[in-house]
Coordinates of C-alpha atoms and ligand atoms in Angstrom, one line a residue:
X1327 CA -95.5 63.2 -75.9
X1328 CA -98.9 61.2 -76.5
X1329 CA -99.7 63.8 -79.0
X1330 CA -96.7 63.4 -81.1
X1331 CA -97.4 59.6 -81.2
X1332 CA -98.9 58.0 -84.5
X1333 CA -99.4 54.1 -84.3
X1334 CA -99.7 52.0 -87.5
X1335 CA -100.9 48.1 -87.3
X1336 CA -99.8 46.2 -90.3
X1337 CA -102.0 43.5 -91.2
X1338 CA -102.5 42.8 -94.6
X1339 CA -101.7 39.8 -94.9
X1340 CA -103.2 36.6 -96.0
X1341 CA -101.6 34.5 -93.4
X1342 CA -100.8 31.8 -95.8
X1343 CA -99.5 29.3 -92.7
X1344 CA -103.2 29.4 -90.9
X1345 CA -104.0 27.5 -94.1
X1346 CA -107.7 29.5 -94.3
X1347 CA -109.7 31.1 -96.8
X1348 CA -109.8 34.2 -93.8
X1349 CA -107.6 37.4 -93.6
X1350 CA -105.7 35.9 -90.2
X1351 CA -106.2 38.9 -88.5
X1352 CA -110.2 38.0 -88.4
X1353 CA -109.4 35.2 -86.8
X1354 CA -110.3 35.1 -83.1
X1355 CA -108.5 34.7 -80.1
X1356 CA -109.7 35.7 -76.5
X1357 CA -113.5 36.6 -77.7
X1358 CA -112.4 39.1 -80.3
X1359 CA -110.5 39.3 -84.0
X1360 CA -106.7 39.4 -83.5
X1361 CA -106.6 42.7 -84.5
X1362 CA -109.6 44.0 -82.3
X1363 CA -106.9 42.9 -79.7
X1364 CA -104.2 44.5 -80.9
X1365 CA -106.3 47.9 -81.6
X1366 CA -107.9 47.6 -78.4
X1367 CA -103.9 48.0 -76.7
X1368 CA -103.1 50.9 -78.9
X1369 CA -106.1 52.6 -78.3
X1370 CA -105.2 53.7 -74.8
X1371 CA -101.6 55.3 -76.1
X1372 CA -103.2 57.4 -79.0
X1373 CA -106.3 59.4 -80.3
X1374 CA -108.3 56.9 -83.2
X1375 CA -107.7 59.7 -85.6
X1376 CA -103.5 59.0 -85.3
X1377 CA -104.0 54.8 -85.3
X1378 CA -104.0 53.6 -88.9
X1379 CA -104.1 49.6 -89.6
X1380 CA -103.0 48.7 -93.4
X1381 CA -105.5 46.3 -94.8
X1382 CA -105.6 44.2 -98.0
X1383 CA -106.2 40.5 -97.7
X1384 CA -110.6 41.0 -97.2
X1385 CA -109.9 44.5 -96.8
X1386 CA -113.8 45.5 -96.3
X1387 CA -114.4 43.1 -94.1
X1388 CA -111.3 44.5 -91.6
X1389 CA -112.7 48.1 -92.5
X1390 CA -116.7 47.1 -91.5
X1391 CA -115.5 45.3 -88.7
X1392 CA -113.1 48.3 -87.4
X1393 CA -115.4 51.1 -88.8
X1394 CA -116.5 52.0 -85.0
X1395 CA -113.2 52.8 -83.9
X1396 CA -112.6 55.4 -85.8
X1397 CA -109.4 54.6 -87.0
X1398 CA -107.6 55.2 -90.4
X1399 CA -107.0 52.7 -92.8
X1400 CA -104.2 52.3 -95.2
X1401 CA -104.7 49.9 -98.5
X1402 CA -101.9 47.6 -99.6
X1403 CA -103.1 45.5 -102.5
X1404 CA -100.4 43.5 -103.0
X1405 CA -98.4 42.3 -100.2
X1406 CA -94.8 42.7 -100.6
X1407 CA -93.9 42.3 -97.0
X1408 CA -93.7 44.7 -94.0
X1409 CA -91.1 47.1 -95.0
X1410 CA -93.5 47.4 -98.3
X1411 CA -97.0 47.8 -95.7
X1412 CA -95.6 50.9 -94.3
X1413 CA -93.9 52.3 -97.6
X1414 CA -97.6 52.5 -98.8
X1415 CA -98.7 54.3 -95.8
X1416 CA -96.0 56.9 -96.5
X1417 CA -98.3 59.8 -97.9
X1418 CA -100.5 59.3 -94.9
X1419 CA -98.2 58.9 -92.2
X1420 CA -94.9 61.0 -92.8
X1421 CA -96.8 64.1 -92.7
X1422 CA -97.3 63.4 -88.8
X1423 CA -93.8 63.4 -87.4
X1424 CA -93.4 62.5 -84.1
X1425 CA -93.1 58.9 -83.0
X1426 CA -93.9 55.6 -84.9
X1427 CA -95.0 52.8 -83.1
X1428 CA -95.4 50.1 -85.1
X1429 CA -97.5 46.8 -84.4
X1430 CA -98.2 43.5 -86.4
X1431 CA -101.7 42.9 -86.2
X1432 CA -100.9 38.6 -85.4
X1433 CA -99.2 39.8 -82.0
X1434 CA -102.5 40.3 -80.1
X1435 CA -100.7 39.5 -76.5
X1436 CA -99.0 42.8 -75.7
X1437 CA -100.3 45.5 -73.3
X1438 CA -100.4 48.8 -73.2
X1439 CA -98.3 49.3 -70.3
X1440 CA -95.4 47.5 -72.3
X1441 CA -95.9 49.6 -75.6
X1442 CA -95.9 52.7 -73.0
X1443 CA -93.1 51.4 -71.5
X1444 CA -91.5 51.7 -75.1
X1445 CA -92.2 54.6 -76.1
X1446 CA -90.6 56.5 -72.7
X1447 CA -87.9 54.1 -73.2
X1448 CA -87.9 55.2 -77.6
X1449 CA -88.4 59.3 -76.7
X1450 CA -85.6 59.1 -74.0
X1451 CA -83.1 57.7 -76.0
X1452 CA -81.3 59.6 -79.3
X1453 CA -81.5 56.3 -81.3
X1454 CA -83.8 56.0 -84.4
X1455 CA -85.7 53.2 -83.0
X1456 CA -85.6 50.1 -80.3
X1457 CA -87.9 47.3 -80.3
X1458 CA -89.1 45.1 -78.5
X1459 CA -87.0 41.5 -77.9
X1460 CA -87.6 38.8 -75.8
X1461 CA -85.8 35.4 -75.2
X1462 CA -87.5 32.3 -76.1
X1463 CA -86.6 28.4 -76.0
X1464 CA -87.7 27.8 -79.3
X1465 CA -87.1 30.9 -81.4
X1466 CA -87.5 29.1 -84.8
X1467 CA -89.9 31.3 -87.0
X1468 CA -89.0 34.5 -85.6
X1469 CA -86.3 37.4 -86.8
X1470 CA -82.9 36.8 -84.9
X1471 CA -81.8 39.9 -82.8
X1472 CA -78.1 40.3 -83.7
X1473 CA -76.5 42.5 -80.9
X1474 CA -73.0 44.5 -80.7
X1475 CA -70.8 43.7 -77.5
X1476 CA -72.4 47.3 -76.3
X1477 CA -76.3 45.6 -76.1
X1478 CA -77.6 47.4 -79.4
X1479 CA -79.0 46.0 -82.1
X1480 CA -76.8 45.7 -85.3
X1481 CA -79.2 43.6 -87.5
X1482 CA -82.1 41.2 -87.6
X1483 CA -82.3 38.3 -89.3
X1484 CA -84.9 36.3 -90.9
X1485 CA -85.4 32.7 -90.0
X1486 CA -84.4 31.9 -93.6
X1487 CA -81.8 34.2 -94.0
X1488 CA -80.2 33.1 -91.2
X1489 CA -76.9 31.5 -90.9
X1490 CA -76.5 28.5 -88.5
X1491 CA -74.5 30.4 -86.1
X1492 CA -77.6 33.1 -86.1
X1493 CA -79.8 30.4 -85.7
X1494 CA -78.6 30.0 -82.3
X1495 CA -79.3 33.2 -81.0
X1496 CA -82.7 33.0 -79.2
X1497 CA -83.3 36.9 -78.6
X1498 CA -86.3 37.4 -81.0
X1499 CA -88.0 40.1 -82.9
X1500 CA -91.4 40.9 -81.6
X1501 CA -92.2 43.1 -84.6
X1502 CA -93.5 45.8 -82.5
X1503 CA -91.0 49.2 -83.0
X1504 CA -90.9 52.6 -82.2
X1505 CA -89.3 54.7 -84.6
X1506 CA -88.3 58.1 -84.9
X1507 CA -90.3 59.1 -88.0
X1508 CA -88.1 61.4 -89.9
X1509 CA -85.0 58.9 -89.4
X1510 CA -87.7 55.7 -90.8
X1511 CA -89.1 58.0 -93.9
X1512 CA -85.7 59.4 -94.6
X1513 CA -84.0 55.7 -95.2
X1514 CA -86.8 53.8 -95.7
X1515 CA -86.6 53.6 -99.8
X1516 CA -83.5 51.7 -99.1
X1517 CA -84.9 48.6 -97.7
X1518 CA -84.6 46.1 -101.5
X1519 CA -86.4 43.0 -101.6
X1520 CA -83.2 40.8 -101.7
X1521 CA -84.2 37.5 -99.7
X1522 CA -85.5 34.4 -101.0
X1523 CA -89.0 35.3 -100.3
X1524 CA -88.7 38.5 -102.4
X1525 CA -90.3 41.2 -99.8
X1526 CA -89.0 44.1 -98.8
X1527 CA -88.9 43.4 -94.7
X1528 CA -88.8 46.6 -92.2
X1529 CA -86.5 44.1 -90.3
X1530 CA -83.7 45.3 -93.0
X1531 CA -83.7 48.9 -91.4
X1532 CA -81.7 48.4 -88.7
X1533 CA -79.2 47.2 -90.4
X1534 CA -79.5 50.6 -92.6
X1535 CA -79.9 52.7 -89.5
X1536 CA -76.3 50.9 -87.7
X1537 CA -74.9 52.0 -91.8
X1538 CA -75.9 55.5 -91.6
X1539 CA -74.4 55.5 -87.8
X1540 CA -78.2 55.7 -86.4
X1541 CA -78.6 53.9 -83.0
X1542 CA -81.1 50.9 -82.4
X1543 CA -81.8 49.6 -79.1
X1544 CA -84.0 46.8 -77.6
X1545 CA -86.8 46.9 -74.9
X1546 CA -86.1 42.9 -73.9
X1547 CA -88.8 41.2 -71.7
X1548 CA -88.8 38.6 -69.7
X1549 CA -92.8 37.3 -70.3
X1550 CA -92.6 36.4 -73.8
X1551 CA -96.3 35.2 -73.9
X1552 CA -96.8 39.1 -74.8
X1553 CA -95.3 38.7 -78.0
X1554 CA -96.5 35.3 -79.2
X1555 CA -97.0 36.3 -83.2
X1556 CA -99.7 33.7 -84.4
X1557 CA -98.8 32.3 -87.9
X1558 CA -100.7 28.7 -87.7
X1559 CA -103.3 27.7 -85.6
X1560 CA -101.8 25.8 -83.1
X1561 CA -100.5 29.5 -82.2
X1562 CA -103.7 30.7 -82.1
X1563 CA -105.0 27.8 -79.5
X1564 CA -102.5 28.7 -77.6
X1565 CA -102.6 32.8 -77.6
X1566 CA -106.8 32.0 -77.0
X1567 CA -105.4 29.7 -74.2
X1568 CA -103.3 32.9 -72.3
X1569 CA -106.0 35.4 -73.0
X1570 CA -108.6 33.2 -71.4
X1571 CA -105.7 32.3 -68.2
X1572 CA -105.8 36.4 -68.2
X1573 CA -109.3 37.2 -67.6
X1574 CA -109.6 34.8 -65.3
X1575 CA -106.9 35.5 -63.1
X1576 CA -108.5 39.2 -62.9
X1577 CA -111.6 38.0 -62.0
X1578 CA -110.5 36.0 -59.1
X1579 CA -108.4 38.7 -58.0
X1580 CA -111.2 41.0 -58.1
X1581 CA -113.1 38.1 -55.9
X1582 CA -114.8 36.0 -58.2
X1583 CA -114.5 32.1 -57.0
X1584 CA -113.5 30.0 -60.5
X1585 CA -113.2 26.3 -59.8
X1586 CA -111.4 24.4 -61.7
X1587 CA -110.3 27.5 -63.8
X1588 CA -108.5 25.9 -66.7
X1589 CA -111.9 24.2 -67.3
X1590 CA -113.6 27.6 -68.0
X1591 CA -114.4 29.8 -70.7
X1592 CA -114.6 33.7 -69.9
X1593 CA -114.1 36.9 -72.6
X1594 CA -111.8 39.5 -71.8
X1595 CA -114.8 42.2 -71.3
X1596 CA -116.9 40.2 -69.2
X1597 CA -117.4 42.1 -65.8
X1598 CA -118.4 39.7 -62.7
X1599 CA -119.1 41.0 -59.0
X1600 CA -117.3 39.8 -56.0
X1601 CA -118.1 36.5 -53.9
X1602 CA -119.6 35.0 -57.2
X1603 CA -119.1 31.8 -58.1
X1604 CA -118.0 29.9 -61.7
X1605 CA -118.7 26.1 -61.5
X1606 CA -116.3 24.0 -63.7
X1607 CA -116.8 23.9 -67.6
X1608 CA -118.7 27.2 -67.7
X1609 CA -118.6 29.6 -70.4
X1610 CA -119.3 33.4 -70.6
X1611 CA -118.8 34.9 -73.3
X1612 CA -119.3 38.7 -74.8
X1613 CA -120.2 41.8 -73.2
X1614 CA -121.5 39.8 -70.1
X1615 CA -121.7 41.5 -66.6
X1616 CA -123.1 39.4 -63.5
X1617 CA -123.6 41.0 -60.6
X1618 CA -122.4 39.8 -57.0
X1619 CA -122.9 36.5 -55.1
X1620 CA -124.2 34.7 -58.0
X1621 CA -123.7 31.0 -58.7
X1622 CA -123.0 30.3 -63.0
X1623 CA -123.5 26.7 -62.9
X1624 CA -121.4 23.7 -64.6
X1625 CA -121.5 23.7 -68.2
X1626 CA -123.4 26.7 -68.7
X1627 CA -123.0 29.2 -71.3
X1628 CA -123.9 32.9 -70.6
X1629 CA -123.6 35.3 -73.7
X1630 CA -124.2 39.2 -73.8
X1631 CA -126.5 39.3 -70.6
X1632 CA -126.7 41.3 -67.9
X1633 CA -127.4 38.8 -64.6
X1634 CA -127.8 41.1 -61.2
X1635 CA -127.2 40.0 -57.8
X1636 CA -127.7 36.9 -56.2
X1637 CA -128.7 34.9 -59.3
X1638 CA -128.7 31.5 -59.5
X1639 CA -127.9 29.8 -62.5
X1640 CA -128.3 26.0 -62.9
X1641 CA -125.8 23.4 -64.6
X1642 CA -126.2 22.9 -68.1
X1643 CA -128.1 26.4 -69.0
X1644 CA -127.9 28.4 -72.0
X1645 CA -128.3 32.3 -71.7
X1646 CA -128.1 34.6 -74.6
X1647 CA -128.4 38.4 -75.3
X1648 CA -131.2 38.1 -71.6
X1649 CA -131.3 40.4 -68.6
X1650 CA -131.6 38.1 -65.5
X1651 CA -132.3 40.4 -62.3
X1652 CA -131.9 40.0 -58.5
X1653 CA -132.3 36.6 -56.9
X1654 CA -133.6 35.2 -59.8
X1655 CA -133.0 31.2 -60.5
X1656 CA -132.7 29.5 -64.0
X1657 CA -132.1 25.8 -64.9
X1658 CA -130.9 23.9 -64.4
X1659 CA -131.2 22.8 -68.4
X1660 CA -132.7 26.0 -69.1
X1661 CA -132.2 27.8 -72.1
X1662 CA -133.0 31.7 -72.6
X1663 CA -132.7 32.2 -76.2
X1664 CA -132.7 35.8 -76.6
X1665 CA -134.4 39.1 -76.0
X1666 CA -135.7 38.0 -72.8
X1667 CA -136.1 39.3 -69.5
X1668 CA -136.2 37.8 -66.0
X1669 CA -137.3 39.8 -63.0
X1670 CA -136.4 39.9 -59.7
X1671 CA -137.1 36.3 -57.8
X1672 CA -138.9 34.5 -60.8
X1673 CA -137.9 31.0 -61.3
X1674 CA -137.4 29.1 -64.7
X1675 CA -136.7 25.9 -64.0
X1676 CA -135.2 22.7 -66.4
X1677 CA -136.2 22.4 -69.8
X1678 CA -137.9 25.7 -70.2
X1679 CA -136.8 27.7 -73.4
X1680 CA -137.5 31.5 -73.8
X1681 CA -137.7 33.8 -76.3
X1682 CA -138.9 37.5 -76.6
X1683 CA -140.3 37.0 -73.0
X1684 CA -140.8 38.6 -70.3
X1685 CA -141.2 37.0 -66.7
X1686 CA -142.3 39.1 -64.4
X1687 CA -141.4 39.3 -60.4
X1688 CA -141.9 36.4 -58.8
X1689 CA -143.3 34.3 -61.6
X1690 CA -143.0 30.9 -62.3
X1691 CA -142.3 28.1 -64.8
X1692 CA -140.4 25.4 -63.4
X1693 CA -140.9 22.5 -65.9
X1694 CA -141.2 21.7 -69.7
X1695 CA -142.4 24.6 -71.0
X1696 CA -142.2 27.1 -74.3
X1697 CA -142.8 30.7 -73.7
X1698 CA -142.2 33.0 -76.5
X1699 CA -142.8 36.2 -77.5
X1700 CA -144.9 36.4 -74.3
X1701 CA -145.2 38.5 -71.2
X1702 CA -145.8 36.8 -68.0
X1703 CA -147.3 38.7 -65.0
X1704 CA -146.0 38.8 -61.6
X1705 CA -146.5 35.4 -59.6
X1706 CA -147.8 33.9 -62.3
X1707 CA -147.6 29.9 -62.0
X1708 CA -146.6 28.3 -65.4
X1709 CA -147.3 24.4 -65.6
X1710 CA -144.9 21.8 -66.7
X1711 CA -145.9 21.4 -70.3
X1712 CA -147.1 24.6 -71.4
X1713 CA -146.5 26.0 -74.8
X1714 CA -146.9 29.4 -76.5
X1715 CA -147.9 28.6 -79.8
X1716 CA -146.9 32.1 -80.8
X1717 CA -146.4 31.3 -84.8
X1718 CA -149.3 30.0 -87.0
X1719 CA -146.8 29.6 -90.2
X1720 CA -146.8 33.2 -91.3
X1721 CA -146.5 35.5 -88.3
X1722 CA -145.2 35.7 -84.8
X1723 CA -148.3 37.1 -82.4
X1724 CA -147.9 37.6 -78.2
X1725 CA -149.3 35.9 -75.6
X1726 CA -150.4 38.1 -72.4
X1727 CA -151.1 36.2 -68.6
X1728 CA -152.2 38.6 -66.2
X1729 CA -150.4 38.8 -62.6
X1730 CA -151.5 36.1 -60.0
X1731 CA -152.8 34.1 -62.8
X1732 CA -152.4 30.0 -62.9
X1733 CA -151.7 27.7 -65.9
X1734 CA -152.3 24.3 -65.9
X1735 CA -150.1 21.7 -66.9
X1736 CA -149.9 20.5 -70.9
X1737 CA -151.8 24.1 -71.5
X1738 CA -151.5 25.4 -75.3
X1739 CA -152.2 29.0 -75.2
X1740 CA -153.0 29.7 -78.8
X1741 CA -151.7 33.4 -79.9
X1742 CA -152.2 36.2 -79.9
X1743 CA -154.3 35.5 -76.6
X1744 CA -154.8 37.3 -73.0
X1745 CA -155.0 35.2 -70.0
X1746 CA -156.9 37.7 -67.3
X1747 CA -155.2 38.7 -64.2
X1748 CA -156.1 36.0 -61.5
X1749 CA -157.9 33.5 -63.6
X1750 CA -157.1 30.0 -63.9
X1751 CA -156.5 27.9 -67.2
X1752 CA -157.5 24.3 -67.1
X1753 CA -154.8 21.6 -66.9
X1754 CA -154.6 20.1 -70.6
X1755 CA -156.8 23.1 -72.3
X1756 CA -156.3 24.4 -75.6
X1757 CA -156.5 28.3 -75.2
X1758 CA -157.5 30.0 -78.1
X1759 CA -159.9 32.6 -76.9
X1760 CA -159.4 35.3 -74.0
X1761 CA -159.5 34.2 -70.2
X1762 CA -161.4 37.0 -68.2
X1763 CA -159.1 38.3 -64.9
X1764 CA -160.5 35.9 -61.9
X1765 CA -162.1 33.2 -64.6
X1766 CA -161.3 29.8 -65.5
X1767 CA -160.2 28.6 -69.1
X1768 CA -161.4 25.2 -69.9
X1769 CA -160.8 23.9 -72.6
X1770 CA -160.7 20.1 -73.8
X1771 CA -163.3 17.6 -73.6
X1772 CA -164.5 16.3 -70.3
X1773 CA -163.5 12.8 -69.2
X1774 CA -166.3 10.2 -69.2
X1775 CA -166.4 7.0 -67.1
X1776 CA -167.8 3.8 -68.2
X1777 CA -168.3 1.1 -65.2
X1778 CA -167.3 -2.1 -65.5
X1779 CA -166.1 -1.5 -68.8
X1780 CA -162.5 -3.1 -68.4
X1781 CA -164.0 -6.3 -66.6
X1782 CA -166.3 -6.7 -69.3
X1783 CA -163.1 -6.6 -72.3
X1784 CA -161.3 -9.5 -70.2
X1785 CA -164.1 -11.1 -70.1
X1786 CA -164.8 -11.2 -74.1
X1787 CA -161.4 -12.0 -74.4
X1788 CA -161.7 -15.1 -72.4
X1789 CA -164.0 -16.5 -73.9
X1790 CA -162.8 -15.8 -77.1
X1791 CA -159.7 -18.0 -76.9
X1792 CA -161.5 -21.1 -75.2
X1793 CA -163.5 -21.2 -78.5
Ligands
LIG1849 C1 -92.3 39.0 -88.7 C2 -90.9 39.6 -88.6 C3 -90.1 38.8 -87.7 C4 -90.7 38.7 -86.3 C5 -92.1 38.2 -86.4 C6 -92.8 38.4 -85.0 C7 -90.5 40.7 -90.7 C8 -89.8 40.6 -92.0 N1 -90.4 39.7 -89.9 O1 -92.2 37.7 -89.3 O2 -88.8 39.3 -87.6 O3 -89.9 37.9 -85.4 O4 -92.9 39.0 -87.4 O5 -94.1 37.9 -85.0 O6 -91.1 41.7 -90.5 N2 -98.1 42.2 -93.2 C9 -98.7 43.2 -94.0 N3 -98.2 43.3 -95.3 C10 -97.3 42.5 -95.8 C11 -96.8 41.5 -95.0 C12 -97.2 41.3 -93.7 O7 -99.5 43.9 -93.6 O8 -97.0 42.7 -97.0 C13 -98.6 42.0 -91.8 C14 -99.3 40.7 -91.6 O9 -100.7 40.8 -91.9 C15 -98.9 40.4 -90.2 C16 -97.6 41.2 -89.9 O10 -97.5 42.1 -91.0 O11 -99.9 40.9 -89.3 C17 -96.4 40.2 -89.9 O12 -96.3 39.5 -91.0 P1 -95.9 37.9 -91.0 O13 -95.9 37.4 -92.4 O14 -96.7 37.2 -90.0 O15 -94.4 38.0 -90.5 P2 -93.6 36.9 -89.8 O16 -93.1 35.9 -90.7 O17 -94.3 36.4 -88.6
LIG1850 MG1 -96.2 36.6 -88.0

């Protein structure tokens, strides 16, 4: 069966309703384009090489942005509706047979295991095609389902076509159909564009199926937040809303603890182990995994990392594109810019900002501090107030401390430099040559005390204002 199955997302279109210079299906709900969602459902019924999406509003940029799926793409340059998106897929697509599932690329809610559900509902049945209906309070916007007194579907109607009595009817169109592909080819030339709007709509072929004496029947569910279309963006708030309510209801059944979960923020990919914990207002986004019996703290924001186990993450801390291992602790008010990497048990404490770094296990900087492009030894101590002054205007160069060694506070380690394993750098120095492993880097000037000298200034003064 899977092998005679072909799936074709339409989504052409401008979206002239989300009132944006973007193609609406680049538009992002649940951490990815709508029609990465939609793709990413379809994907697990089909091989790439039978999905096909038709493209045409930014058409490259859909193709660049789907390129590594392998799918193929179908061009419809000018939009005259959905009927018309699949009549210009016809040289590609007929040739296939089989079964036709078709998907709108602004419904990115549905599963697989409804569209399977479909399609052993479609291949059991002799009708041409059934779709998928739901019921919703508010149908306005959507295609009317016009039943017979047996349960099929005779017609459906467009919001604007639709007479006041049709109005009524709150069984919608989802848009997503599987057809029987020689019945669709054979009759689809007769959809006209005869509506106010002037498209040809695939909508109009069940009414040309019921002519010819060709069966439709509807798959109706009862959760109609799988079918949400997104035509504005209030839609698309709301779809982001559901996806997010998703994930995060997997995680905590897979043991994650999420307080206050409508607060949070977490992608569909993201992976979390068991017997973590999400503090309120957090966010973690992309291909994020965090291992087990972590804490993410309040308001932090944790981006295409890898965090291991028993990693503690402070409020307020920023992590992106970083690998964080074991029982390492960050922030709070930390912020790991990129290209960093943690190891097991080092500390980074508030206001510290990475980049390019790497802290080895153990290590420390707890306070104030800039380390970039740098690679910190194991148990190093970094003071409060140091800073890698790793760009002179031109370049980027690396700064080296060796294991064990210990920087003073308000140190500036000029790069490209080597602080020796052991050795100790000065509070307040400016580091511009190499420390030697087990040495001391001094480098400011030394303090000098003058005796009496503050006495002596009151003094002056005194006198000065009895004259
Ligand atoms: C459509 C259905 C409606 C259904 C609703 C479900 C039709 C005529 N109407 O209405 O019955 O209840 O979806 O969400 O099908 N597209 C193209 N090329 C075109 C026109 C559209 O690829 O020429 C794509 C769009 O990019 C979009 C999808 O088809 O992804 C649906 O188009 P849209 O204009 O949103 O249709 P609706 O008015 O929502
Ligand atoms: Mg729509």
């Amino acid at each position: 069966m899977a092998a005679s199955l072909t799936v074709v997302v339409l989504a052409a279109g401008l979206g002239t309703r989300m009132k944006s210079r973007k193609a609406k299906v680049l538009h992002r709900a649940g951490g990815r384009a709508l029609i990465e969602q939609v793709l990413s459902a379809a994907a697990r019924l089909t091989p790439a090489d039978r999905i096909f999406a038709v493209v045409g509003h930014q058409s490259a940029v859909v193709r660049d942005l789907l390129a590594p799926a392998g799918i193929g793409f179908i061009e419809q340059a000018e939009q005259k509706g959905t009927g018309h998106a699949l009549m210009v897929g016809r040289s590609v697509l007929e040739k296939l047979g089989g079964w036709l599932l078709v998907l709108y690329g602004d419904c990115p809610l549905i599963t697989a295991d409804t569209l399977n559900r479909l399609v052993a509902q479609q291949t059991a049945s002799p009708a041409a095609a059934t779709v998928i209906t739901t019921r919703l309070d508010d149908p306005t916007g959507y295609g009317r389902v016009i039943k017979d007194d047996r349960g099929r579907v005779r017609a459906i109607v467009e919001q604007k076509a639709a007479t006041p009595e049709q109005q009524a009817v709150r069984e919608i169109n989802s848009g997503i159909y599987c057809f029987r592909s020689d019945l669709l080819w054979k009759h689809i030339g007769e959809i006209v564009p005869e509506n106010p709007a002037r498209e040809y709509y695939l909508t109009d072929i069940v009414a040309i199926f019921n002519h010819h004496g060709h069966a439709v029947e509807a798959m109706l569910i009862d959760d109609p937040s799988e079918v949400l279309g997104i035509n504005n963006r209030v839609e698309l708030a709301e779809v982001d809303r559901i996806f997010r309510e998703r994930a995060v209801r997997r995680l905590m059944l897979e043991g994650v603890t999420i307080e206050k979960p409508e607060t949070v923020t977490i992608d569909p990919q993201v992976r979390i182990g068991a017997d973590t914990v999400v503090e309120p207002f957090a966010q973690i986004l992309g291909n994020t995994e965090i291992g087990e019996d972590c804490r993410i703290g309040a308001c932090s924001v944790v981006s295409d990392s890898r965090l291991g186990n028993r990693v503690e993450v402070g409020a307020f801390t920023l992590i992106g594109s970083s690998h964080v291992e074991n029982d390492a602790r960050i922030g709070p008010y930390a912020r790991l810019r990129f290209d960093n990497q943690v190891e097991s048990g080092a500390h980074i404490g508030n206001f510290v900002e990475l980049k390019k770094t790497r802290i080895r296990k153990g290590a420390k900087a707890m306070h104030l501090a800039y380390l970039g492009d740098s690679d910190i030894g194991e148990e190093v101590n970094v003071g409060a107030g140091t800073i890698t002054c790793n760009f002179d205007g031109v370049k980027k160069h690396r700064t080296q401390i060796g294991n064990g060694a210990f920087v003073g506070s308000n140190s500036t380690l000029v790069a490209p430099v080597q602080i020796g394993a052991g050795s100790y750098v000065a509070a307040g120095s400016v580091i511009t040559d190499a420390v030697p492993p087990d040495g001391l880097g001094v480098g400011r000037a030394r303090q000098v005390n003058k005796e009496g000298w503050a006495r002596k200034r009151r003094e002056r003064q005194a006198s000065a204002s009895a004259e």
